[in-house]
PDB file of C-alpha atoms and ligand atoms in Angstrom:
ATOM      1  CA  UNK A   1       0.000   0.000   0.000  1.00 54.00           C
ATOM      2  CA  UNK A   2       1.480   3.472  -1.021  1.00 53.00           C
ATOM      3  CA  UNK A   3       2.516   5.583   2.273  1.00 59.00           C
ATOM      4  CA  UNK A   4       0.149   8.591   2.347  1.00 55.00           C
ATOM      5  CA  UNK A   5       1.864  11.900   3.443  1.00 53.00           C
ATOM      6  CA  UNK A   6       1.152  11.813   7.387  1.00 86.00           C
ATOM      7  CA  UNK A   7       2.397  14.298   9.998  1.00 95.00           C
ATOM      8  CA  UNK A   8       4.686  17.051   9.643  1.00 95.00           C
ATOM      9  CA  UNK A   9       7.600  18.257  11.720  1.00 93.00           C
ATOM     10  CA  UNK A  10       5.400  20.875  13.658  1.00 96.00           C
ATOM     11  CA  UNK A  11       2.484  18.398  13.930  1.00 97.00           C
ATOM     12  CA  UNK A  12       4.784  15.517  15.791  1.00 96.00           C
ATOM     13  CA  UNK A  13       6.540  18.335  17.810  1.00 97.00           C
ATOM     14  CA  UNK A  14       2.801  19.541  19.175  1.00 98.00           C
ATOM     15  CA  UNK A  15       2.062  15.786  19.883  1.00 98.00           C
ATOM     16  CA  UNK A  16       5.590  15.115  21.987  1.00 98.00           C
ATOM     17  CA  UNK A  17       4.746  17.876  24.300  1.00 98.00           C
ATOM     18  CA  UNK A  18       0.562  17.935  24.231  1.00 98.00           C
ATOM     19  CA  UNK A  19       0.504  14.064  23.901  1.00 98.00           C
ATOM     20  CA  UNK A  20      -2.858  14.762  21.609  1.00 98.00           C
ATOM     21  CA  UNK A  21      -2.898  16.191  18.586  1.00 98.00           C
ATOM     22  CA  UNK A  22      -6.347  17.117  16.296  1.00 98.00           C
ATOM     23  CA  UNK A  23      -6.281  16.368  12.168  1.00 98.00           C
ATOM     24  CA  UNK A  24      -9.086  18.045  10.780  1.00 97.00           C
ATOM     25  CA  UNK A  25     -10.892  16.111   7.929  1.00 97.00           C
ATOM     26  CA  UNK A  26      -8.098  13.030   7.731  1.00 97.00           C
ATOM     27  CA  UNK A  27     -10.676  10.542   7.259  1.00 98.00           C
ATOM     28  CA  UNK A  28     -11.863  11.051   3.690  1.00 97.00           C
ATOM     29  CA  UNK A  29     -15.776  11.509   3.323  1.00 98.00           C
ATOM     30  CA  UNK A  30     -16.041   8.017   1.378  1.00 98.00           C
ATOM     31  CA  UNK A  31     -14.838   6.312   4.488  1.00 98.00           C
ATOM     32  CA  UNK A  32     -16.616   8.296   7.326  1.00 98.00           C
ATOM     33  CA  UNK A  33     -19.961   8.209   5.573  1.00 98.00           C
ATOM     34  CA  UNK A  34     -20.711   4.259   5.466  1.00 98.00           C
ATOM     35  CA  UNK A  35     -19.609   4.366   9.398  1.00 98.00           C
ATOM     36  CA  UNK A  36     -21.800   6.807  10.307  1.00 98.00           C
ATOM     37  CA  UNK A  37     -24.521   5.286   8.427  1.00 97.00           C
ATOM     38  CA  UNK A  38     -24.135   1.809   9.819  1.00 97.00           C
ATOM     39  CA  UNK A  39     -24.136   3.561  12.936  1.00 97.00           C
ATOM     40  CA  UNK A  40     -26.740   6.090  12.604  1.00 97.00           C
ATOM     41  CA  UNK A  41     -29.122   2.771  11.274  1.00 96.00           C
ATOM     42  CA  UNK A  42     -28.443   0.982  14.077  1.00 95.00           C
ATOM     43  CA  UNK A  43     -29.960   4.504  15.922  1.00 96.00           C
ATOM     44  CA  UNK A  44     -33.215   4.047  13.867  1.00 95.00           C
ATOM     45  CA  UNK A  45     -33.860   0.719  14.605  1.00 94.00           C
ATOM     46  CA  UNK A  46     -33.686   1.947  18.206  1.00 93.00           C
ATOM     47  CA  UNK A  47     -36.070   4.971  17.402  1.00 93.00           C
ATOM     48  CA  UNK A  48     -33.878   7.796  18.420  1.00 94.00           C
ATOM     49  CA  UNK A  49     -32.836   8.990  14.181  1.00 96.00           C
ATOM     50  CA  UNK A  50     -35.216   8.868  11.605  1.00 93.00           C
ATOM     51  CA  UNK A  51     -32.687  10.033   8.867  1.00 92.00           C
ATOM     52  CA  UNK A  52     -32.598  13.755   9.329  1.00 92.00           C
ATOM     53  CA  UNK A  53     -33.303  14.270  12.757  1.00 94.00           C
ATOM     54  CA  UNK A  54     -32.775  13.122  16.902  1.00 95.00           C
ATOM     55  CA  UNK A  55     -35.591  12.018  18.725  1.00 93.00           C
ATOM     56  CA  UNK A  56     -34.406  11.921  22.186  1.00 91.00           C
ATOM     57  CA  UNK A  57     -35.798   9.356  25.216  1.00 89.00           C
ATOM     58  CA  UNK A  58     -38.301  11.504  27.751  1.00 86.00           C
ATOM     59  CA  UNK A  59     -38.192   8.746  30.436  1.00 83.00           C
ATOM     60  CA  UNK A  60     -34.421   8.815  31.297  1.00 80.00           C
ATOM     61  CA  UNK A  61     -33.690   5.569  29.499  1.00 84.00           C
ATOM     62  CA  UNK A  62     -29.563   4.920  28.407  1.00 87.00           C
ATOM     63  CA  UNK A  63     -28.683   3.141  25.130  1.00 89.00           C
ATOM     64  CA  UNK A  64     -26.000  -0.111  26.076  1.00 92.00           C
ATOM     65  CA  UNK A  65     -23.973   0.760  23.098  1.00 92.00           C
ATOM     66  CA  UNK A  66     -22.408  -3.026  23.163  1.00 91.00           C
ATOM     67  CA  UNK A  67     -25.691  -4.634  23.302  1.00 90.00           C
ATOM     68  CA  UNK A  68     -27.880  -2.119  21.443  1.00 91.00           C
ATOM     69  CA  UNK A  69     -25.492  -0.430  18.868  1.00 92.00           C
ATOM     70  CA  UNK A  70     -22.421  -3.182  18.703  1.00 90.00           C
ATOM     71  CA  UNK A  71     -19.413  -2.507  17.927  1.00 90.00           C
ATOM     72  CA  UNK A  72     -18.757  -4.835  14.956  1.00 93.00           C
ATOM     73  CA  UNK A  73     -20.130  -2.885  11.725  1.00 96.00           C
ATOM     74  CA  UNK A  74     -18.069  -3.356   8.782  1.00 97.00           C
ATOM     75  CA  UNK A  75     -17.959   0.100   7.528  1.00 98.00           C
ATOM     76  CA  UNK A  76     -16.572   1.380  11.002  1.00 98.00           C
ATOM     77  CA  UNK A  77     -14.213  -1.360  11.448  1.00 98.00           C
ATOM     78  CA  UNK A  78     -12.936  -0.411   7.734  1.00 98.00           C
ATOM     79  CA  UNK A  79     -11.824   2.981   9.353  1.00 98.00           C
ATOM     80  CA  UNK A  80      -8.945   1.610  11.225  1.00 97.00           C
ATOM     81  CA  UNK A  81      -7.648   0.017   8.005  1.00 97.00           C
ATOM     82  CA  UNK A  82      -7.478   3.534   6.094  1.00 97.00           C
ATOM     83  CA  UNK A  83      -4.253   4.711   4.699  1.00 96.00           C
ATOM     84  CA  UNK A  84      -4.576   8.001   6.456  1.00 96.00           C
ATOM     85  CA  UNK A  85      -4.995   6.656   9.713  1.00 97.00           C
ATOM     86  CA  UNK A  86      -2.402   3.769   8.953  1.00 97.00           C
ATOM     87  CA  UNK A  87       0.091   5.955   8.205  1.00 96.00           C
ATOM     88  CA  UNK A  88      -0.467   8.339  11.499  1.00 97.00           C
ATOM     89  CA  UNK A  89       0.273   5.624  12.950  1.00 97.00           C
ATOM     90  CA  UNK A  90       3.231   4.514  11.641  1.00 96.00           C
ATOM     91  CA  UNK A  91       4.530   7.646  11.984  1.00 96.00           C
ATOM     92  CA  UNK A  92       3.877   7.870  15.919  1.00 97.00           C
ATOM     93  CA  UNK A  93       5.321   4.234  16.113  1.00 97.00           C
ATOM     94  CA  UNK A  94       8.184   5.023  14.294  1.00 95.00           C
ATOM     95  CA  UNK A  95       7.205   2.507  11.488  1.00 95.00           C
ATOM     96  CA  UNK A  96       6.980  -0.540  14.589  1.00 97.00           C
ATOM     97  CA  UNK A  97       3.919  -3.199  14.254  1.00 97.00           C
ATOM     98  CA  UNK A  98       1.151  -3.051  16.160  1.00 97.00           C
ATOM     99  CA  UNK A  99      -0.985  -5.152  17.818  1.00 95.00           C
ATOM    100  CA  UNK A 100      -3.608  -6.605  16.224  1.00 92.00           C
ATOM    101  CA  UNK A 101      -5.044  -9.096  19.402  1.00 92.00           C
ATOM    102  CA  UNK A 102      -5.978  -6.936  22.603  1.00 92.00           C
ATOM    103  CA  UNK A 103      -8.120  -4.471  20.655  1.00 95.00           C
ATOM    104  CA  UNK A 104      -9.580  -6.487  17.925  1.00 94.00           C
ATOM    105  CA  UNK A 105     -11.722  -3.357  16.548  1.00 96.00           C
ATOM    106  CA  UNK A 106     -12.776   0.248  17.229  1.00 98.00           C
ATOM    107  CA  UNK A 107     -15.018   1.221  19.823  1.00 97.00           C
ATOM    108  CA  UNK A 108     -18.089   3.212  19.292  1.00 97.00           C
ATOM    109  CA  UNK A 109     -18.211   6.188  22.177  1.00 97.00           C
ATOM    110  CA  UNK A 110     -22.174   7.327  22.154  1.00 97.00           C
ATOM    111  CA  UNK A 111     -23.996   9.186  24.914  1.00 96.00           C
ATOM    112  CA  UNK A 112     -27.404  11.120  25.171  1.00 95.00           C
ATOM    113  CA  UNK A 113     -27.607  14.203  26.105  1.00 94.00           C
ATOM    114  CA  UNK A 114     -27.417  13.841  29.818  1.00 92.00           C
ATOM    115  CA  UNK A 115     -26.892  17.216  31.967  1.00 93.00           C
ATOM    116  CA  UNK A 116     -28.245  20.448  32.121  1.00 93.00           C
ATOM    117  CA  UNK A 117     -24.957  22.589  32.453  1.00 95.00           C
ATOM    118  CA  UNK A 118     -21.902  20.819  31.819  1.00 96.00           C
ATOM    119  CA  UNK A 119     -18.936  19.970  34.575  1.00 95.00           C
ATOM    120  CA  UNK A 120     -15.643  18.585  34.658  1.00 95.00           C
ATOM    121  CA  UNK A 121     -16.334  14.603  35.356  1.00 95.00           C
ATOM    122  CA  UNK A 122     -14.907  12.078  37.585  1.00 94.00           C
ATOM    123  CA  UNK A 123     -13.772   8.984  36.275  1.00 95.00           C
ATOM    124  CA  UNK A 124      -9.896   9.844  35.019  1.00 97.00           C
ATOM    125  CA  UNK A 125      -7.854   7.390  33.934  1.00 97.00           C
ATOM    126  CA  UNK A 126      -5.262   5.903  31.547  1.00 97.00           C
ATOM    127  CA  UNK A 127      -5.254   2.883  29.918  1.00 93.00           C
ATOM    128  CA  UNK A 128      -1.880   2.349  29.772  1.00 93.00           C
ATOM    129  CA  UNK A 129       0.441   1.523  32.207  1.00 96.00           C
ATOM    130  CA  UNK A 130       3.712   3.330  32.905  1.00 97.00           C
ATOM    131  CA  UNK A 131       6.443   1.457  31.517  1.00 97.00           C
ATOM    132  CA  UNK A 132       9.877   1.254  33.316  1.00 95.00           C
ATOM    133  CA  UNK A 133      11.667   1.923  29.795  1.00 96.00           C
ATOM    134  CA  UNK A 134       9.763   5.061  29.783  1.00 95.00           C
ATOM    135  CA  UNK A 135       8.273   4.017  26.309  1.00 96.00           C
ATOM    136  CA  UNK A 136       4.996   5.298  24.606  1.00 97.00           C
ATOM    137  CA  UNK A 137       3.119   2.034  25.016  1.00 97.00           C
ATOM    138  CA  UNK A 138       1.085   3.531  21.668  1.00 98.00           C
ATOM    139  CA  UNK A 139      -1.762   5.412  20.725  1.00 98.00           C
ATOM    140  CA  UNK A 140      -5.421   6.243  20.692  1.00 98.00           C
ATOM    141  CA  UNK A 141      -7.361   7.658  17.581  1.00 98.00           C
ATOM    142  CA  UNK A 142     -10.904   9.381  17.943  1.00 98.00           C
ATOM    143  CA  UNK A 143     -12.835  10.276  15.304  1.00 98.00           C
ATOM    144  CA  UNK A 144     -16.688  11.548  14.981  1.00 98.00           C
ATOM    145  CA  UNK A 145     -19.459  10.386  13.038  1.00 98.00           C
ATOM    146  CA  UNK A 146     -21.547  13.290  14.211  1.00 98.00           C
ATOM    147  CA  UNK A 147     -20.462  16.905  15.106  1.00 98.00           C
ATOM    148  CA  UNK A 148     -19.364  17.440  18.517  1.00 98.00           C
ATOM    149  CA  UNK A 149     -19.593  20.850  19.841  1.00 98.00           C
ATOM    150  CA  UNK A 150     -17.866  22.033  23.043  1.00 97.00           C
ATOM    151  CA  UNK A 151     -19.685  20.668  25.820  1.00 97.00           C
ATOM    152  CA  UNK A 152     -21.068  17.905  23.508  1.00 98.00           C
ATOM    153  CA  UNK A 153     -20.165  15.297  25.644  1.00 98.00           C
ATOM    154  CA  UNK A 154     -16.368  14.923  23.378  1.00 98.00           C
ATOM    155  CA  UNK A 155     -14.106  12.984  25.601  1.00 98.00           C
ATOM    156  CA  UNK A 156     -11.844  15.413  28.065  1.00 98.00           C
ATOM    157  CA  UNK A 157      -8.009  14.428  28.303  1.00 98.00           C
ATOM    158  CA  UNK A 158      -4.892  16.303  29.821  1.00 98.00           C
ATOM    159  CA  UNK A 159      -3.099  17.370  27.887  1.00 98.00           C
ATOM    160  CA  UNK A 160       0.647  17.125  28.841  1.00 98.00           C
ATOM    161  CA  UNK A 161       0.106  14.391  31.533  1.00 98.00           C
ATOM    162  CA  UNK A 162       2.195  12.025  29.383  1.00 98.00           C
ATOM    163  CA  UNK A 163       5.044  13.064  30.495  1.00 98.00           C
ATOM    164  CA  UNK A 164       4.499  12.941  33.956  1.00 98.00           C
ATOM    165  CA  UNK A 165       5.719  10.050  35.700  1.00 97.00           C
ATOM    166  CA  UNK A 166       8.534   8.365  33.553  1.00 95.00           C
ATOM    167  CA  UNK A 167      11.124   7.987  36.161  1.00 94.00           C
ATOM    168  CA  UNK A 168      12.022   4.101  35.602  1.00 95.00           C
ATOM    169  CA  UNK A 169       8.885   3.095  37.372  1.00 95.00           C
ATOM    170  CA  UNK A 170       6.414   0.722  36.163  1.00 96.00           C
ATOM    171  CA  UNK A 171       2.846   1.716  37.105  1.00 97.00           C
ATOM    172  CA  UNK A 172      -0.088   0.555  35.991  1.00 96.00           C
ATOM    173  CA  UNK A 173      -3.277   2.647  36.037  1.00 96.00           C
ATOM    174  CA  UNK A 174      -4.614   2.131  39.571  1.00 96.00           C
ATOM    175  CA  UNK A 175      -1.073   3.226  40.533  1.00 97.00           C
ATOM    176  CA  UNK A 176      -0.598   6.236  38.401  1.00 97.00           C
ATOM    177  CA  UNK A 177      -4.137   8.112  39.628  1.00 97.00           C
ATOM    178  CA  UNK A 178      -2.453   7.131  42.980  1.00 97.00           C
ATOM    179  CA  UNK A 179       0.423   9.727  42.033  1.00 97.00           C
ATOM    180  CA  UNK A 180      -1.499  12.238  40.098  1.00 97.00           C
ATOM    181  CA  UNK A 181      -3.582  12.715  42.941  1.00 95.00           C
ATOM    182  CA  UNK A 182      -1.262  14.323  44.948  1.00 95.00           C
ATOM    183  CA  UNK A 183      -0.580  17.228  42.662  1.00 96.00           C
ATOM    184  CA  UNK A 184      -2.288  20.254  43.336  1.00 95.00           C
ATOM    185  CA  UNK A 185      -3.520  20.892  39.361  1.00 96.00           C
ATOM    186  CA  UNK A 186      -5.082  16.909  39.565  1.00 96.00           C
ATOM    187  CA  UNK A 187      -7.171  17.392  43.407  1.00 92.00           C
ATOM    188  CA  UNK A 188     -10.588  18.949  41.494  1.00 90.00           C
ATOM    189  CA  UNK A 189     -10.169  16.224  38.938  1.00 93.00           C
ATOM    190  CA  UNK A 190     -10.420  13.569  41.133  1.00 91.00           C
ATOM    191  CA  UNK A 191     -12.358  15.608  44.189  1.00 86.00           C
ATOM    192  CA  UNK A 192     -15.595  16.227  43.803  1.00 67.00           C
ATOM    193  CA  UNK A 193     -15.769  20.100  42.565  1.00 62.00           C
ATOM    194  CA  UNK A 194     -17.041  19.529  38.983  1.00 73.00           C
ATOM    195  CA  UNK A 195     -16.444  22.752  38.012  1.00 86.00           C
ATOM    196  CA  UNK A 196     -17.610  24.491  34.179  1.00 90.00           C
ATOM    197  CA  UNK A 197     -14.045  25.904  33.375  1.00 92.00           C
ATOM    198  CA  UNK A 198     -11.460  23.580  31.477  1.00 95.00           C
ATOM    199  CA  UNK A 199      -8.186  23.974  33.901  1.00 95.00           C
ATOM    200  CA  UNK A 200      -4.747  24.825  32.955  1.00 97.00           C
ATOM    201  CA  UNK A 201      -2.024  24.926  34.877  1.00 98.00           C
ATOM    202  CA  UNK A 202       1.291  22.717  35.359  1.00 98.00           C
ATOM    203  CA  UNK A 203       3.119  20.480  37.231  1.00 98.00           C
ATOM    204  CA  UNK A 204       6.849  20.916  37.708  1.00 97.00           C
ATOM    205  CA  UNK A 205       8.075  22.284  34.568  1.00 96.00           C
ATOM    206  CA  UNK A 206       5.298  20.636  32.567  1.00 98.00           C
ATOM    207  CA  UNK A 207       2.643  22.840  31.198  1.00 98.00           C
ATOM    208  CA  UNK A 208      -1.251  20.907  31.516  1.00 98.00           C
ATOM    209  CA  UNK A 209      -5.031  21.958  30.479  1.00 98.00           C
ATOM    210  CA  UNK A 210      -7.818  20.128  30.035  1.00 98.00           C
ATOM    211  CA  UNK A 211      -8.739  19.768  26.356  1.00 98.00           C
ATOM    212  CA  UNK A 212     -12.512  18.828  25.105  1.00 98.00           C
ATOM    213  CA  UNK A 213     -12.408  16.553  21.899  1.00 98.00           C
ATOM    214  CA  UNK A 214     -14.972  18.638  19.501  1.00 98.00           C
ATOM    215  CA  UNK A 215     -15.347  17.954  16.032  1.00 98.00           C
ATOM    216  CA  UNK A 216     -17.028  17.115  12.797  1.00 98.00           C
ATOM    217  CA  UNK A 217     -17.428  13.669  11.002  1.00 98.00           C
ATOM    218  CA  UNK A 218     -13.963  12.982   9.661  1.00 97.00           C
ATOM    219  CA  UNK A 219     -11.861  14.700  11.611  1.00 98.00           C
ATOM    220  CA  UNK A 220      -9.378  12.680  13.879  1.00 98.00           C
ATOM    221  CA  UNK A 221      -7.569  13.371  17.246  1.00 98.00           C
ATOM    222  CA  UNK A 222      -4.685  11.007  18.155  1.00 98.00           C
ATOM    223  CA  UNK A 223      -3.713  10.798  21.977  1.00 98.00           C
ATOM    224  CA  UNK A 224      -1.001   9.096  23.679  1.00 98.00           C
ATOM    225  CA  UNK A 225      -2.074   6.221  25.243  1.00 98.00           C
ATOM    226  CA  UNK A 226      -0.415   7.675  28.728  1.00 98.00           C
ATOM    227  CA  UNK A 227      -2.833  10.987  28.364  1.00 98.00           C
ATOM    228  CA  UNK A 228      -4.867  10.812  31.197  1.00 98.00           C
ATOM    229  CA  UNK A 229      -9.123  11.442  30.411  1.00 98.00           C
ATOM    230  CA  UNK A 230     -12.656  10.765  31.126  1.00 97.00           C
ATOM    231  CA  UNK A 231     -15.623  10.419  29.931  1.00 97.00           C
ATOM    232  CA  UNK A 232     -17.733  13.700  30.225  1.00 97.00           C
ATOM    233  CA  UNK A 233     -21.365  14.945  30.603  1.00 96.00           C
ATOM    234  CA  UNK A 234     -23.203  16.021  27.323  1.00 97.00           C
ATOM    235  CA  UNK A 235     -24.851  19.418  27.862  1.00 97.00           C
ATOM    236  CA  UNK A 236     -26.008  19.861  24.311  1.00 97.00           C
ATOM    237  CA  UNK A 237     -29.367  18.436  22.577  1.00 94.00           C
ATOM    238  CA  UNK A 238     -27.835  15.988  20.190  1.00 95.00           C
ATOM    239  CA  UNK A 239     -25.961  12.788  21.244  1.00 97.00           C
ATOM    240  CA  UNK A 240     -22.198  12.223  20.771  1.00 97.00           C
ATOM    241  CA  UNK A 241     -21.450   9.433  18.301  1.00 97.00           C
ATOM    242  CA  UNK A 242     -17.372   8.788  18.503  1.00 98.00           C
ATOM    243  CA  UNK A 243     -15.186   5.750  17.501  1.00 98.00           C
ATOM    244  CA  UNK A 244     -12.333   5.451  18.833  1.00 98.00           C
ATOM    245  CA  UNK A 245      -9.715   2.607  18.382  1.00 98.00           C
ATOM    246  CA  UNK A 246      -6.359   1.778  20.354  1.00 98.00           C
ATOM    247  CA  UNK A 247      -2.944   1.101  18.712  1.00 98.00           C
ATOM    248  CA  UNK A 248      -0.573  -0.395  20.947  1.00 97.00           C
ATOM    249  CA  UNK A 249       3.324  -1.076  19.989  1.00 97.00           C
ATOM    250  CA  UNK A 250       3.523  -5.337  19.594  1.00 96.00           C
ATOM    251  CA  UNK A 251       7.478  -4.921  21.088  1.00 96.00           C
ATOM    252  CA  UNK A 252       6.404  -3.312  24.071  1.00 96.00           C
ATOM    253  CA  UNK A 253       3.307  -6.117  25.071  1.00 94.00           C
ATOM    254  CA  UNK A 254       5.666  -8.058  27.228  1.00 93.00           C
ATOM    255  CA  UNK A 255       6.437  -5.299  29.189  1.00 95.00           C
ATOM    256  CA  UNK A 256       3.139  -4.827  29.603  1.00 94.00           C
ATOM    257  CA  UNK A 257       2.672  -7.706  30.773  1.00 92.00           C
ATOM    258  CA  UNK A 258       5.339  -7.682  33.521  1.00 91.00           C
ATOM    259  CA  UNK A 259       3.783  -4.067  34.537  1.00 91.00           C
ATOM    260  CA  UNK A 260       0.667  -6.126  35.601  1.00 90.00           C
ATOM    261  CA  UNK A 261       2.671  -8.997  37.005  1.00 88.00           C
ATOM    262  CA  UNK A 262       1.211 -11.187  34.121  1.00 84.00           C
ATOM    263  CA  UNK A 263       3.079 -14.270  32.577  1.00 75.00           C
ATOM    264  CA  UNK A 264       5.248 -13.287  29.857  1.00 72.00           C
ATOM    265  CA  UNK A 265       3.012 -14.072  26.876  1.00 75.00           C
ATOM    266  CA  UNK A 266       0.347 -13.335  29.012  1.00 73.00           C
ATOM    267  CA  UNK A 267      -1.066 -10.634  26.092  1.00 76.00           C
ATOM    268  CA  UNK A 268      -0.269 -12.460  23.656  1.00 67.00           C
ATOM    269  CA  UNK A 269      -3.804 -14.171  22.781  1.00 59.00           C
ATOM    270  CA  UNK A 270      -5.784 -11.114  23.270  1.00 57.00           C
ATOM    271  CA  UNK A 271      -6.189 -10.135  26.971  1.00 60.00           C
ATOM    272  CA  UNK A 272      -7.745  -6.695  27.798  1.00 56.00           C
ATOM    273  CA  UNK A 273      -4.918  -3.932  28.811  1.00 57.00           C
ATOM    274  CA  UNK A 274      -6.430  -2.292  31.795  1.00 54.00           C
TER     275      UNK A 274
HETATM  276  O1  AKG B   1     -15.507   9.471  25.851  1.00 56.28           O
HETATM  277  C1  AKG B   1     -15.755   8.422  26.412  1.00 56.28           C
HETATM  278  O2  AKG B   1     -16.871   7.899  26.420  1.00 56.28           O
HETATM  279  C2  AKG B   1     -14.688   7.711  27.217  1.00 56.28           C
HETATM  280  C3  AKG B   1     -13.494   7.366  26.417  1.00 56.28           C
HETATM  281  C4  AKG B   1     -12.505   6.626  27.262  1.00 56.28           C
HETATM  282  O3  AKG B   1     -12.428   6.774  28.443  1.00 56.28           O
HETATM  283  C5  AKG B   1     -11.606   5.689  26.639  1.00 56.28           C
HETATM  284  O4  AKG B   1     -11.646   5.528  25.407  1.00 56.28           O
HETATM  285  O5  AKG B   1     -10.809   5.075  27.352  1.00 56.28           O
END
């Protein structure tokens, strides 16, 4: 397959020291439209699209997305197989393979509009561990198959929390919201304030904020797998439809392994890294 043109010198630069990076429009519309019909479809059959517009649930009832949407539609499975997105990653994994048996196939992310005013969530988390060689374990691409506006319910991340906490330490998750939580910036992340602003601030000498994932259908954001984020209210009247997929570096599953105190191997038939 040729290699499509992927990221550029200022692009991989942003993502080394944000750890997420947004590329409007990478997925072309050929691609993104089948996805978000199989998707959208699936919607209909459950009453809430009729093909041009949302009808939204009055009695406070929550779609299962893996029971009522699934996760295995062709068209959306096709998306992690594009050339654009194939070559983004290649260029974050500096050309390595990547696992093809933990995460089998992208994820849909969907969620009803759910709160009134919208506040920072609780629920933060990685899901990677921290790897004692200090290696990117690999990354995570979001894209949309409906607009999401600020407040939209868009997954929130940190940005520059990467590269906290690579000082020869494994950790896995559990342990690294143990650390975080002792910084000053992370306490209303984890406490219970909930506020409306998106905080900035640092740690040390590395600069942090709190970045919403907005968008329109095509448009991609690739996150370090180390980036810390939740899951967060939608305040707006349409639901968020995501997919998101994981891309973890083969080499490095091993390690993972060990992080978790697993056999070596242990990842090797398709366990869930969490
Ligand atoms: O936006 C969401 O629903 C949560 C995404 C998330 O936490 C994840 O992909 O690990």
């Amino acid at each position: 397959m040729p290699k499509v043109p992927s990221l550029s010198s200022e692009q991989i630069e942003t993502f080394s020291r944000d750890g997420v990076l947004r590329l409007d429009g990478l997925l072309r519309p050929g691609a993104i439209g089948p996805a978000r019909e199989a998707v959208l479809g699936q919607l209909g059959r459950l009453g809430l699209w009729d093909g041009a517009r949302w009808t939204l649930p009055q009695d406070g009832r929550r779609v299962k997305v893996a029971r009522e949407i699934g996760h295995r539609h062709a068209a959306v499975e096709a998306l992690i197989e594009e050339p654009s997105i194939l070559a983004l990653v290649d260029d974050l994994l500096e050309s390595r393979a990547f696992d093809r048996a933990v995460y089998k196939r992208p994820q849909i992310l969907f969620s009803l509009p759910d709160a009134l005013a919208w506040s920072l969530p609780g629920g933060w988390h990685t899901d990677s561990p921290r790897l004692a060689s200090g290696e990117r374990l690999g990354v995570q691409v979001f894209t949309f198959l409906e607009p999401v506006e600020a407040r939209g319910g868009g997954t929130v991340v940190v940005a520059g929390s990467h590269r906290l906490l690579n000082d020869g330490k494994s950790r896995v998750p559990r342990e690294v919201n143990r650390a975080l939580r002792q910084e000053a910036f992370f306490r209303p992340l984890y406490g219970q304030a909930g506020g409306a602003e998106l905080p900035s601030g640092s740690v040390g000498e590395v600069p942090l904020r709190v970045v919403e994932l907005t968008g329109q259908p095509g448009d991609v954001w690739v996150m370090d797998l180390r980036v810390l984020h939740a899951a967060a209210p939608n305040a707006t009247d349409r639901p968020r439809v995501m997919v998101t997929h994981r891309f973890l570096r083969a080499d490095l599953m091993d390690e993972v392994a060990a992080a978790y105190g697993w056999a070596v191997g242990a990842l090797r038939d398709g366990a869930a890294v969490r």
